[in-house]
mmCIF file of C-alpha atoms in Angstrom:
data_model
loop_
_atom_site.group_PDB
_atom_site.id
_atom_site.type_symbol
_atom_site.label_atom_id
_atom_site.label_comp_id
_atom_site.label_asym_id
_atom_site.label_seq_id
_atom_site.Cartn_x
_atom_site.Cartn_y
_atom_site.Cartn_z
ATOM 1 C CA MET A 789 0.007 -0.293 0.303
ATOM 2 C CA ALA A 790 1.202 3.468 -1.006
ATOM 3 C CA LEU A 791 1.330 6.521 1.127
ATOM 4 C CA VAL A 792 -1.489 8.323 0.714
ATOM 5 C CA LEU A 793 -2.048 12.025 2.039
ATOM 6 C CA HIS A 794 -5.317 12.836 2.790
ATOM 7 C CA ALA A 795 -5.639 16.604 2.104
ATOM 8 C CA GLY A 796 -6.086 19.847 -0.709
ATOM 9 C CA ARG A 797 -3.736 20.342 -3.255
ATOM 10 C CA THR A 798 -3.296 23.848 -2.114
ATOM 11 C CA ASN A 799 -3.036 23.103 1.986
ATOM 12 C CA LYS A 800 0.527 24.522 3.492
ATOM 13 C CA ASN A 801 0.293 21.723 6.066
ATOM 14 C CA ALA A 802 0.163 19.217 3.125
ATOM 15 C CA PHE A 803 3.078 20.905 1.491
ATOM 16 C CA LYS A 804 5.500 20.123 4.048
ATOM 17 C CA ALA A 805 5.197 16.506 4.062
ATOM 18 C CA LEU A 806 5.232 17.170 0.031
ATOM 19 C CA ILE A 807 7.902 18.724 0.014
ATOM 20 C CA ALA A 808 10.417 16.314 2.256
ATOM 21 C CA ALA A 809 9.035 13.391 0.468
ATOM 22 C CA GLU A 810 10.299 14.980 -2.812
ATOM 23 C CA TYR A 811 13.795 15.921 -1.206
ATOM 24 C CA SER A 812 14.035 11.717 0.419
ATOM 25 C CA GLY A 813 12.741 10.119 -2.881
ATOM 26 C CA VAL A 814 9.955 8.761 -0.682
ATOM 27 C CA GLN A 815 6.109 8.261 -2.972
ATOM 28 C CA VAL A 816 3.679 10.425 -1.485
ATOM 29 C CA ASP A 817 0.403 10.527 -3.668
ATOM 30 C CA LEU A 818 -2.682 12.663 -2.757
ATOM 31 C CA ALA A 819 -5.569 11.187 -2.207
ATOM 32 C CA HIS A 820 -8.266 11.246 -5.332
ATOM 33 C CA ASN A 821 -11.199 14.043 -5.167
ATOM 34 C CA PHE A 822 -10.476 15.210 -1.985
ATOM 35 C CA GLN A 823 -13.019 17.844 -0.632
ATOM 36 C CA LEU A 824 -12.650 19.781 2.480
ATOM 37 C CA ASP A 825 -15.916 19.719 4.665
ATOM 38 C CA VAL A 826 -16.862 16.758 2.946
ATOM 39 C CA SER A 827 -14.223 13.921 2.495
ATOM 40 C CA ASN A 828 -13.080 14.077 5.697
ATOM 41 C CA LYS A 829 -16.200 13.945 7.243
ATOM 42 C CA THR A 830 -16.926 10.611 6.077
ATOM 43 C CA PRO A 831 -16.767 7.438 8.973
ATOM 44 C CA GLU A 832 -13.772 6.311 7.277
ATOM 45 C CA PHE A 833 -11.964 9.375 7.675
ATOM 46 C CA ILE A 834 -13.037 10.056 11.617
ATOM 47 C CA LYS A 835 -11.047 6.515 12.158
ATOM 48 C CA MET A 836 -7.764 7.807 10.735
ATOM 49 C CA ASN A 837 -8.533 11.349 12.585
ATOM 50 C CA PRO A 838 -11.326 11.717 14.966
ATOM 51 C CA LEU A 839 -11.060 15.481 14.997
ATOM 52 C CA GLY A 840 -11.778 15.512 11.524
ATOM 53 C CA LYS A 841 -8.735 17.763 10.713
ATOM 54 C CA VAL A 842 -6.535 17.599 7.368
ATOM 55 C CA PRO A 843 -3.558 16.111 6.702
ATOM 56 C CA VAL A 844 -3.909 12.814 7.750
ATOM 57 C CA LEU A 845 -1.442 10.248 6.085
ATOM 58 C CA GLU A 846 -2.944 6.834 5.133
ATOM 59 C CA THR A 847 0.534 4.356 5.788
ATOM 60 C CA PRO A 848 0.499 0.284 5.532
ATOM 61 C CA GLU A 849 0.801 0.395 9.548
ATOM 62 C CA GLY A 850 -1.688 3.238 10.472
ATOM 63 C CA PRO A 851 -2.541 6.545 9.943
ATOM 64 C CA VAL A 852 -0.777 9.722 10.762
ATOM 65 C CA PHE A 853 -2.027 13.120 11.367
ATOM 66 C CA GLU A 854 -0.611 16.288 12.550
ATOM 67 C CA SER A 855 1.629 17.781 9.756
ATOM 68 C CA ASN A 856 5.090 17.975 11.483
ATOM 69 C CA ALA A 857 4.330 14.611 12.493
ATOM 70 C CA ILE A 858 3.772 13.650 9.204
ATOM 71 C CA ALA A 859 6.468 15.332 7.835
ATOM 72 C CA ARG A 860 8.695 13.754 10.375
ATOM 73 C CA TYR A 861 7.614 10.460 9.667
ATOM 74 C CA VAL A 862 8.152 10.973 5.788
ATOM 75 C CA THR A 863 11.543 12.030 6.533
ATOM 76 C CA ARG A 864 12.529 9.864 8.718
ATOM 77 C CA LEU A 865 11.716 6.521 5.709
ATOM 78 C CA LYS A 866 15.084 7.385 4.138
ATOM 79 C CA SER A 867 18.009 5.982 6.554
ATOM 80 C CA GLY A 868 20.410 8.966 7.202
ATOM 81 C CA ASN A 869 18.163 11.453 5.654
ATOM 82 C CA PRO A 870 20.448 14.583 5.728
ATOM 83 C CA LEU A 871 16.781 16.454 6.179
ATOM 84 C CA TYR A 872 17.405 15.529 9.925
ATOM 85 C CA GLY A 873 20.926 17.231 9.805
ATOM 86 C CA SER A 874 24.510 15.226 10.328
ATOM 87 C CA SER A 875 24.947 15.110 14.211
ATOM 88 C CA LEU A 876 22.884 15.207 17.498
ATOM 89 C CA LEU A 877 23.139 19.456 18.232
ATOM 90 C CA GLU A 878 21.368 19.816 14.493
ATOM 91 C CA TYR A 879 18.884 17.217 15.270
ATOM 92 C CA ALA A 880 18.421 19.129 18.185
ATOM 93 C CA HIS A 881 18.173 22.648 16.580
ATOM 94 C CA ILE A 882 15.938 21.314 13.608
ATOM 95 C CA GLU A 883 13.360 20.659 16.272
ATOM 96 C CA ASN A 884 13.637 23.902 17.987
ATOM 97 C CA TRP A 885 13.096 25.565 14.619
ATOM 98 C CA ILE A 886 9.990 23.421 13.567
ATOM 99 C CA ASP A 887 8.518 24.292 17.031
ATOM 100 C CA PHE A 888 9.487 28.162 16.593
ATOM 101 C CA ALA A 889 8.233 27.776 13.267
ATOM 102 C CA SER A 890 4.533 26.001 14.764
ATOM 103 C CA LEU A 891 4.590 28.213 18.204
ATOM 104 C CA GLU A 892 5.904 31.930 17.534
ATOM 105 C CA ILE A 893 5.234 31.836 13.531
ATOM 106 C CA ASP A 894 2.003 29.720 12.434
ATOM 107 C CA ASP A 895 0.182 30.280 15.855
ATOM 108 C CA ASN A 896 0.236 34.526 15.216
ATOM 109 C CA ILE A 897 -0.452 34.557 11.427
ATOM 110 C CA LEU A 898 -3.604 32.061 11.795
ATOM 111 C CA GLU A 899 -4.670 34.058 14.709
ATOM 112 C CA TRP A 900 -4.134 37.504 12.241
ATOM 113 C CA TYR A 901 -5.960 36.031 9.681
ATOM 114 C CA LYS A 902 -9.158 33.580 11.095
ATOM 115 C CA PRO A 903 -11.104 36.679 12.834
ATOM 116 C CA ARG A 904 -10.474 38.435 9.708
ATOM 117 C CA MET A 905 -11.879 35.922 7.921
ATOM 118 C CA GLY A 906 -15.067 35.097 9.725
ATOM 119 C CA ARG A 907 -13.316 31.666 10.998
ATOM 120 C CA ALA A 908 -13.153 33.430 14.934
ATOM 121 C CA ALA A 909 -14.355 36.581 16.738
ATOM 122 C CA TYR A 910 -12.913 39.863 15.949
ATOM 123 C CA PHE A 911 -11.366 41.799 19.030
ATOM 124 C CA PRO A 912 -8.860 44.203 17.587
ATOM 125 C CA PRO A 913 -6.544 44.118 21.083
ATOM 126 C CA VAL A 914 -6.161 40.653 20.118
ATOM 127 C CA GLU A 915 -5.175 41.256 16.712
ATOM 128 C CA GLU A 916 -2.915 44.050 18.054
ATOM 129 C CA ALA A 917 -0.920 41.268 20.655
ATOM 130 C CA ALA A 918 -0.852 38.889 17.414
ATOM 131 C CA ILE A 919 0.473 40.919 15.458
ATOM 132 C CA SER A 920 3.232 42.035 18.094
ATOM 133 C CA ALA A 921 3.988 39.042 18.795
ATOM 134 C CA LEU A 922 4.297 37.816 14.875
ATOM 135 C CA LYS A 923 6.885 40.776 14.656
ATOM 136 C CA ARG A 924 9.193 40.066 17.551
ATOM 137 C CA ALA A 925 8.813 36.620 16.554
ATOM 138 C CA LEU A 926 9.992 37.503 12.996
ATOM 139 C CA GLY A 927 12.662 40.203 14.375
ATOM 140 C CA ALA A 928 14.368 37.034 16.069
ATOM 141 C CA LEU A 929 14.271 35.110 12.759
ATOM 142 C CA ASN A 930 15.607 38.085 10.881
ATOM 143 C CA THR A 931 18.738 38.452 13.461
ATOM 144 C CA HIS A 932 19.499 34.431 12.836
ATOM 145 C CA LEU A 933 18.725 34.844 9.160
ATOM 146 C CA ALA A 934 21.550 37.947 8.504
ATOM 147 C CA SER A 935 24.749 35.299 8.809
ATOM 148 C CA SER A 936 22.812 31.907 7.429
ATOM 149 C CA THR A 937 21.484 30.946 4.241
ATOM 150 C CA TYR A 938 19.218 28.187 5.929
ATOM 151 C CA LEU A 939 17.947 27.912 9.066
ATOM 152 C CA VAL A 940 20.586 24.979 10.533
ATOM 153 C CA GLY A 941 23.639 24.213 8.319
ATOM 154 C CA HIS A 942 24.579 24.595 5.411
ATOM 155 C CA TYR A 943 21.597 23.032 3.213
ATOM 156 C CA VAL A 944 18.057 22.793 3.569
ATOM 157 C CA THR A 945 16.342 20.291 6.186
ATOM 158 C CA LEU A 946 13.378 19.798 7.702
ATOM 159 C CA ALA A 947 13.291 23.109 9.945
ATOM 160 C CA ASP A 948 13.448 25.157 6.532
ATOM 161 C CA ILE A 949 10.275 23.191 4.926
ATOM 162 C CA VAL A 950 8.188 23.270 7.855
ATOM 163 C CA MET A 951 9.202 27.358 8.326
ATOM 164 C CA THR A 952 8.939 28.145 4.840
ATOM 165 C CA CYS A 953 5.576 26.623 4.287
ATOM 166 C CA ASN A 954 4.157 28.106 7.485
ATOM 167 C CA LEU A 955 5.672 31.420 6.003
ATOM 168 C CA TYR A 956 4.135 30.829 2.464
ATOM 169 C CA PHE A 957 0.674 31.103 4.256
ATOM 170 C CA GLY A 958 1.436 34.557 6.198
ATOM 171 C CA PHE A 959 2.878 35.409 2.550
ATOM 172 C CA ILE A 960 0.177 35.122 0.850
ATOM 173 C CA ASN A 961 -2.674 36.102 3.086
ATOM 174 C CA VAL A 962 -2.028 38.982 5.729
ATOM 175 C CA MET A 963 1.920 39.770 5.127
ATOM 176 C CA THR A 964 2.276 42.371 2.882
ATOM 177 C CA LYS A 965 5.327 43.776 1.262
ATOM 178 C CA ILE A 966 4.792 46.653 3.919
ATOM 179 C CA PHE A 967 4.890 44.378 6.706
ATOM 180 C CA THR A 968 7.623 42.626 5.530
ATOM 181 C CA SER A 969 9.964 44.402 4.254
ATOM 182 C CA GLU A 970 10.825 45.440 8.303
ATOM 183 C CA PHE A 971 12.721 42.134 7.944
ATOM 184 C CA PRO A 972 14.898 41.824 4.864
ATOM 185 C CA HIS A 973 16.717 39.133 5.394
ATOM 186 C CA VAL A 974 13.383 37.093 6.021
ATOM 187 C CA GLU A 975 12.393 38.026 2.724
ATOM 188 C CA ARG A 976 15.652 37.106 1.188
ATOM 189 C CA TYR A 977 15.141 33.533 2.757
ATOM 190 C CA PHE A 978 11.528 32.933 1.980
ATOM 191 C CA TRP A 979 12.096 33.912 -1.808
ATOM 192 C CA THR A 980 15.018 31.899 -2.105
ATOM 193 C CA MET A 981 13.280 28.792 -0.596
ATOM 194 C CA VAL A 982 10.517 29.111 -2.601
ATOM 195 C CA ASN A 983 12.364 29.414 -6.029
ATOM 196 C CA GLN A 984 13.866 26.290 -4.775
ATOM 197 C CA PRO A 985 13.185 23.560 -7.573
ATOM 198 C CA THR A 986 11.633 21.257 -5.591
ATOM 199 C CA PHE A 987 9.782 23.917 -3.077
ATOM 200 C CA SER A 988 8.239 25.210 -6.307
ATOM 201 C CA LYS A 989 7.161 21.871 -8.017
ATOM 202 C CA ILE A 990 4.816 21.489 -4.898
ATOM 203 C CA ILE A 991 3.821 25.083 -4.266
ATOM 204 C CA GLY A 992 4.049 26.659 -7.514
ATOM 205 C CA GLU A 993 4.371 30.214 -7.969
ATOM 206 C CA VAL A 994 3.932 32.567 -5.162
ATOM 207 C CA LYS A 995 2.609 35.952 -5.024
ATOM 208 C CA GLN A 996 2.544 38.266 -2.058
ATOM 209 C CA THR A 997 -0.873 39.650 -1.075
ATOM 210 C CA GLU A 998 -1.105 43.259 -1.727
ATOM 211 C CA LYS A 999 -3.371 44.101 1.356
ATOM 212 C CA VAL A 1000 -4.571 42.816 4.290
ATOM 213 C CA PRO A 1001 -8.132 41.461 3.881
ATOM 214 C CA PRO A 1002 -10.706 43.085 5.282
ATOM 215 C CA VAL A 1003 -12.797 41.793 8.671
ATOM 216 C CA VAL A 1004 -16.031 40.644 7.845
ATOM 217 C CA SER A 1005 -18.617 42.479 8.526
ATOM 218 C CA SER A 1006 -19.727 42.128 12.601
ATOM 219 C CA LYS A 1007 -22.901 44.044 11.625
ATOM 220 C CA LYS A 1008 -24.830 40.812 9.943
ATOM 221 C CA PRO A 1009 -25.536 39.120 13.566
ATOM 222 C CA SER A 1010 -26.979 42.846 14.984
ATOM 223 C CA GLN A 1011 -29.424 42.612 12.034
ATOM 224 C CA PRO A 1012 -31.750 39.713 13.170
ATOM 225 C CA LYS A 1013 -31.681 42.002 16.667
ATOM 226 C CA GLU A 1014 -33.225 44.854 14.887
ATOM 227 C CA THR A 1015 -35.643 43.090 12.902
ATOM 228 C CA ALA A 1016 -36.731 41.300 16.371
ATOM 229 C CA LYS A 1017 -37.070 44.241 18.370
ATOM 230 C CA SER A 1018 -39.129 45.200 15.604
ATOM 231 C CA LYS A 1019 -41.878 42.642 15.493
ATOM 232 C CA PRO A 1020 -43.736 44.067 18.545
ATOM 233 C CA LYS A 1021 -43.832 47.614 16.207
ATOM 234 C CA ARG A 1022 -45.590 45.899 12.449
ATOM 235 C CA LYS A 1023 -48.384 47.942 13.638
ATOM 236 C CA ASP A 1024 -46.565 51.214 13.527
ATOM 237 C CA GLU A 1025 -45.290 52.413 10.202
ATOM 238 C CA PRO A 1026 -41.224 51.670 11.313
ATOM 239 C CA LYS A 1027 -41.754 49.102 9.141
ATOM 240 C CA LYS A 1028 -41.265 50.956 6.085
ATOM 241 C CA GLU A 1029 -38.432 52.224 6.957
ATOM 242 C CA ALA A 1030 -36.948 48.626 8.030
ATOM 243 C CA LYS A 1031 -37.386 48.192 3.768
ATOM 244 C CA LYS A 1032 -35.140 51.153 3.547
ATOM 245 C CA GLU A 1033 -32.020 49.375 5.902
ATOM 246 C CA PRO A 1034 -31.126 46.336 4.016
ATOM 247 C CA ALA A 1035 -30.162 49.086 0.796
ATOM 248 C CA LYS A 1036 -27.756 51.063 3.172
ATOM 249 C CA PRO A 1037 -25.125 47.858 4.176
ATOM 250 C CA ALA A 1038 -24.095 48.122 0.280
ATOM 251 C CA ALA A 1039 -22.579 51.375 0.839
ATOM 252 C CA GLU A 1040 -20.697 50.902 3.946
ATOM 253 C CA THR A 1041 -17.121 52.421 4.604
ATOM 254 C CA GLY A 1042 -14.872 49.081 4.220
ATOM 255 C CA GLU A 1043 -16.697 48.503 0.952
ATOM 256 C CA GLU A 1044 -16.574 52.226 -0.483
ATOM 257 C CA GLU A 1045 -13.212 51.815 -0.222
ATOM 258 C CA GLU A 1046 -12.803 49.159 -2.652
ATOM 259 C CA GLU A 1047 -15.524 50.094 -4.794
ATOM 260 C CA ALA A 1048 -14.325 53.821 -5.647
ATOM 261 C CA PRO A 1049 -10.330 53.798 -6.011
ATOM 262 C CA LYS A 1050 -8.775 56.179 -6.478
ATOM 263 C CA PRO A 1051 -7.158 56.562 -9.795
ATOM 264 C CA LYS A 1052 -3.656 55.447 -10.494
ATOM 265 C CA PRO A 1053 -0.870 58.300 -10.504
ATOM 266 C CA LYS A 1054 1.445 58.485 -12.961
ATOM 267 C CA ASN A 1055 4.657 57.480 -12.162
ATOM 268 C CA ALA A 1056 7.361 60.163 -11.650
ATOM 269 C CA LEU A 1057 9.494 58.424 -14.405
ATOM 270 C CA ASP A 1058 6.603 59.374 -17.202
ATOM 271 C CA LEU A 1059 7.051 62.915 -16.503
ATOM 272 C CA LEU A 1060 10.625 63.500 -17.375
ATOM 273 C CA PRO A 1061 11.120 65.147 -20.369
ATOM 274 C CA PRO A 1062 11.454 62.909 -23.857
ATOM 275 C CA SER A 1063 14.538 60.970 -24.394
ATOM 276 C CA LYS A 1064 16.436 60.864 -27.539
ATOM 277 C CA MET A 1065 16.911 56.524 -26.198
ATOM 278 C CA VAL A 1066 13.819 54.096 -26.547
ATOM 279 C CA LEU A 1067 14.334 51.585 -24.234
ATOM 280 C CA ASP A 1068 12.614 48.651 -26.157
ATOM 281 C CA GLU A 1069 14.669 49.577 -29.096
ATOM 282 C CA TRP A 1070 17.711 48.780 -27.068
ATOM 283 C CA LYS A 1071 16.224 45.477 -25.877
ATOM 284 C CA ARG A 1072 15.518 44.479 -29.153
ATOM 285 C CA LEU A 1073 18.511 45.313 -30.482
ATOM 286 C CA TYR A 1074 20.091 43.326 -27.933
ATOM 287 C CA SER A 1075 18.082 40.269 -28.399
ATOM 288 C CA ASN A 1076 18.204 40.298 -32.203
ATOM 289 C CA THR A 1077 22.031 40.099 -32.237
ATOM 290 C CA LYS A 1078 23.644 36.692 -32.084
ATOM 291 C CA THR A 1079 26.849 37.604 -33.641
ATOM 292 C CA ASN A 1080 29.366 40.138 -34.122
ATOM 293 C CA PHE A 1081 28.126 41.626 -30.443
ATOM 294 C CA ARG A 1082 30.780 44.444 -29.698
ATOM 295 C CA GLU A 1083 30.467 45.596 -33.608
ATOM 296 C CA VAL A 1084 26.544 45.576 -33.420
ATOM 297 C CA ALA A 1085 24.970 45.640 -29.937
ATOM 298 C CA ILE A 1086 27.718 47.502 -28.116
ATOM 299 C CA LYS A 1087 28.312 50.171 -30.666
ATOM 300 C CA GLY A 1088 24.301 50.178 -31.077
ATOM 301 C CA PHE A 1089 24.421 50.539 -27.160
ATOM 302 C CA TRP A 1090 26.061 53.926 -27.247
ATOM 303 C CA ASP A 1091 25.210 55.052 -30.610
ATOM 304 C CA MET A 1092 21.654 55.164 -28.439
ATOM 305 C CA TYR A 1093 22.670 56.140 -24.211
ATOM 306 C CA ASP A 1094 21.323 59.660 -23.957
ATOM 307 C CA PRO A 1095 23.118 60.148 -20.491
ATOM 308 C CA GLU A 1096 20.945 63.127 -19.659
ATOM 309 C CA GLY A 1097 17.931 60.516 -19.670
ATOM 310 C CA TYR A 1098 19.312 57.398 -18.404
ATOM 311 C CA SER A 1099 21.689 56.530 -15.779
ATOM 312 C CA LEU A 1100 24.048 53.188 -15.795
ATOM 313 C CA TRP A 1101 24.765 51.368 -12.281
ATOM 314 C CA PHE A 1102 26.777 48.863 -10.865
ATOM 315 C CA CYS A 1103 25.626 46.513 -8.130
ATOM 316 C CA ASP A 1104 27.408 44.200 -5.819
ATOM 317 C CA TYR A 1105 25.940 41.605 -3.471
ATOM 318 C CA LYS A 1106 26.487 42.207 -0.167
ATOM 319 C CA TYR A 1107 26.848 38.841 1.932
ATOM 320 C CA ASN A 1108 28.739 36.719 -1.040
ATOM 321 C CA ASP A 1109 29.777 34.445 1.469
ATOM 322 C CA GLU A 1110 26.520 33.028 1.597
ATOM 323 C CA ASN A 1111 27.196 31.980 -1.820
ATOM 324 C CA THR A 1112 28.074 28.797 -1.097
ATOM 325 C CA VAL A 1113 25.662 26.232 -3.013
ATOM 326 C CA SER A 1114 25.736 27.168 -6.824
ATOM 327 C CA PHE A 1115 21.919 26.231 -7.503
ATOM 328 C CA VAL A 1116 20.348 28.386 -4.876
ATOM 329 C CA THR A 1117 23.226 31.605 -5.740
ATOM 330 C CA MET A 1118 21.384 31.347 -9.302
ATOM 331 C CA ASN A 1119 17.517 31.175 -7.906
ATOM 332 C CA LYS A 1120 18.637 34.234 -5.475
ATOM 333 C CA VAL A 1121 19.379 36.320 -8.992
ATOM 334 C CA GLY A 1122 16.266 34.652 -10.303
ATOM 335 C CA GLY A 1123 14.032 35.758 -7.659
ATOM 336 C CA PHE A 1124 15.574 39.422 -7.939
ATOM 337 C CA LEU A 1125 14.925 39.751 -11.372
ATOM 338 C CA GLN A 1126 11.209 38.326 -11.029
ATOM 339 C CA ARG A 1127 10.601 41.022 -8.400
ATOM 340 C CA MET A 1128 11.998 43.942 -10.644
ATOM 341 C CA ASP A 1129 9.256 43.175 -13.382
ATOM 342 C CA LEU A 1130 7.261 46.178 -11.963
ATOM 343 C CA ALA A 1131 10.843 48.221 -13.506
ATOM 344 C CA ARG A 1132 10.582 46.638 -16.944
ATOM 345 C CA LYS A 1133 9.168 49.706 -18.714
ATOM 346 C CA TYR A 1134 12.158 51.778 -17.485
ATOM 347 C CA ALA A 1135 15.359 49.096 -16.900
ATOM 348 C CA PHE A 1136 17.439 46.849 -18.212
ATOM 349 C CA GLY A 1137 19.750 44.740 -16.314
ATOM 350 C CA LYS A 1138 22.790 42.197 -16.364
ATOM 351 C CA MET A 1139 23.599 39.780 -13.490
ATOM 352 C CA LEU A 1140 26.603 37.708 -13.655
ATOM 353 C CA ILE A 1141 27.069 35.313 -11.109
ATOM 354 C CA ILE A 1142 31.193 34.753 -10.838
ATOM 355 C CA GLY A 1143 33.214 31.999 -9.847
ATOM 356 C CA SER A 1144 34.443 27.977 -10.411
ATOM 357 C CA GLU A 1145 33.632 27.107 -6.701
ATOM 358 C CA PRO A 1146 31.965 28.867 -3.455
ATOM 359 C CA PRO A 1147 31.383 31.694 -2.151
ATOM 360 C CA PHE A 1148 30.200 32.822 -5.494
ATOM 361 C CA LYS A 1149 30.173 36.636 -6.190
ATOM 362 C CA VAL A 1150 27.584 38.101 -7.592
ATOM 363 C CA LYS A 1151 27.523 41.749 -9.371
ATOM 364 C CA GLY A 1152 25.043 43.389 -12.194
ATOM 365 C CA LEU A 1153 25.071 46.581 -14.464
ATOM 366 C CA TRP A 1154 21.376 48.127 -14.588
ATOM 367 C CA LEU A 1155 20.470 50.640 -16.954
ATOM 368 C CA PHE A 1156 17.574 53.011 -15.193
ATOM 369 C CA ARG A 1157 15.164 55.774 -16.697
ATOM 370 C CA GLY A 1158 16.274 59.081 -15.116
ATOM 371 C CA LEU A 1159 19.628 59.913 -13.316
ATOM 372 C CA GLU A 1160 19.128 58.349 -10.058
ATOM 373 C CA ILE A 1161 17.555 54.769 -9.222
ATOM 374 C CA PRO A 1162 13.720 55.235 -9.032
ATOM 375 C CA GLN A 1163 12.826 55.877 -5.794
ATOM 376 C CA PHE A 1164 9.789 53.560 -6.297
ATOM 377 C CA ILE A 1165 12.074 50.454 -6.813
ATOM 378 C CA LEU A 1166 13.436 51.302 -3.774
ATOM 379 C CA ASP A 1167 10.479 51.327 -2.102
ATOM 380 C CA GLU A 1168 8.952 48.338 -3.522
ATOM 381 C CA CYS A 1169 11.788 45.818 -4.323
ATOM 382 C CA TYR A 1170 13.695 44.856 -0.700
ATOM 383 C CA ASP A 1171 16.059 43.061 -3.109
ATOM 384 C CA MET A 1172 17.821 46.899 -3.491
ATOM 385 C CA GLU A 1173 19.132 46.813 -0.334
ATOM 386 C CA LEU A 1174 20.665 43.919 -0.516
ATOM 387 C CA TYR A 1175 22.975 44.947 -2.654
ATOM 388 C CA ASP A 1176 25.900 48.088 -2.788
ATOM 389 C CA TRP A 1177 25.134 50.201 -5.682
ATOM 390 C CA ARG A 1178 27.528 52.574 -7.388
ATOM 391 C CA LYS A 1179 26.916 54.729 -10.533
ATOM 392 C CA ALA A 1180 29.197 54.414 -13.471
ATOM 393 C CA ASN A 1181 31.074 57.235 -14.998
ATOM 394 C CA ILE A 1182 31.291 56.530 -18.687
ATOM 395 C CA THR A 1183 33.533 59.509 -19.093
ATOM 396 C CA ASP A 1184 36.063 56.869 -17.702
ATOM 397 C CA GLU A 1185 37.084 54.331 -20.705
ATOM 398 C CA ALA A 1186 37.937 51.839 -17.986
ATOM 399 C CA GLU A 1187 34.536 51.670 -17.012
ATOM 400 C CA LYS A 1188 32.682 52.072 -19.824
ATOM 401 C CA GLU A 1189 35.194 48.816 -20.893
ATOM 402 C CA ARG A 1190 33.543 47.304 -17.899
ATOM 403 C CA VAL A 1191 30.035 47.915 -18.808
ATOM 404 C CA ASN A 1192 30.657 46.770 -22.585
ATOM 405 C CA GLN A 1193 32.485 43.458 -20.823
ATOM 406 C CA MET A 1194 29.026 43.273 -18.553
ATOM 407 C CA ILE A 1195 26.582 43.609 -21.277
ATOM 408 C CA GLU A 1196 28.255 41.171 -23.204
ATOM 409 C CA ASP A 1197 29.058 38.663 -20.848
ATOM 410 C CA GLN A 1198 32.643 38.601 -20.967
ATOM 411 C CA GLU A 1199 34.652 35.948 -19.630
ATOM 412 C CA PRO A 1200 36.585 35.727 -17.912
ATOM 413 C CA PHE A 1201 35.282 38.503 -16.207
ATOM 414 C CA GLU A 1202 37.772 40.065 -13.818
ATOM 415 C CA GLY A 1203 39.997 37.300 -14.230
ATOM 416 C CA GLU A 1204 37.089 34.969 -12.974
ATOM 417 C CA PRO A 1205 35.129 31.909 -15.159
ATOM 418 C CA LEU A 1206 31.409 32.886 -15.056
ATOM 419 C CA LEU A 1207 28.648 30.058 -13.463
ATOM 420 C CA ASP A 1208 26.075 31.850 -14.970
ATOM 421 C CA ALA A 1209 24.672 35.305 -16.392
ATOM 422 C CA LYS A 1210 21.183 36.708 -16.408
ATOM 423 C CA CYS A 1211 19.623 39.648 -18.447
ATOM 424 C CA PHE A 1212 16.574 41.584 -17.205
ATOM 425 C CA LYS A 1213 14.996 43.209 -20.355
#
């Protein structure tokens, strides 16, 4: 009998076991046609978990419930599994971070989320306490990750799987960019993890929520009370007023803000004086030049370049010592370029991952509309603060040549081989 996981396909608690299974080479199948609040109410399911909660893992020896217990079970199926560390101390550290992820991160996220969705009574002081506790936990996690790529050791462990799945729920539901920007190392860690192939295979594309969900209207329970009070007065004329009241909730304050949004302001870069450089023309030239790159693309770039309308910037990653695993480093850069999508209309970039062995260096060249790095990019893309930025001096021939080399992915670059080169266009 194969291992069968009873849960929905988007259940973050099911993700824990499925990701652990992928890393461990263990086959775990999702139950066919599972429907929440239907499948988990059947007598067969209740026999596996008397509380009717998901997920539940069905094994040849019997069922296992509670998501962390399931993930531990799957991990233990592989003897000497590196997901559990390489020493007794690492094992203990993995366990302490699993508990931290559950008690300090997950519990507080749910305490924030559930009342807003009408799944628990909403009390502002309780929400404030949950958010405060969550920030305290994220602050501690941020401090730990300032000098670490992973929670324990130098590779993914079960602690990272549990932590990432719990953070995932917060990132997609209540933790907006404004909220998480206070914790840049947590952001870096989360996006690094979810962009790893094994994680993304299970979780899929991750999009951070843009707003905290509004509280489910608390006026609904009060309406029956009003009608109950009005029943004895049916002989009076207020009956007509009672008919008018149902029309009012459609125009409640919270809904008005969503239904009548303010016109989106123009980007400040659109208000700059026209430039002779047309960015899309340069991007087409770059993409279409397959041979004689120096003579065609590089020459074309400088012919187009407008120093009064655009600026060139070099960037160097501040934490190269962390870049000890090649695919993680490449995913880190790939995640940065994904999050720069908001600047596609105003920027072109090249990112080089340098070195034949770790730690790998990450350097970049960026062309931005305007004479400074656009403020909205600094505000919205947290990766920017992970790099040191320096404006290129194109009157210096050496600086200009460095620009050329980075655009064409010259190898070796500054005496070292290239592991990878990525383009943002």
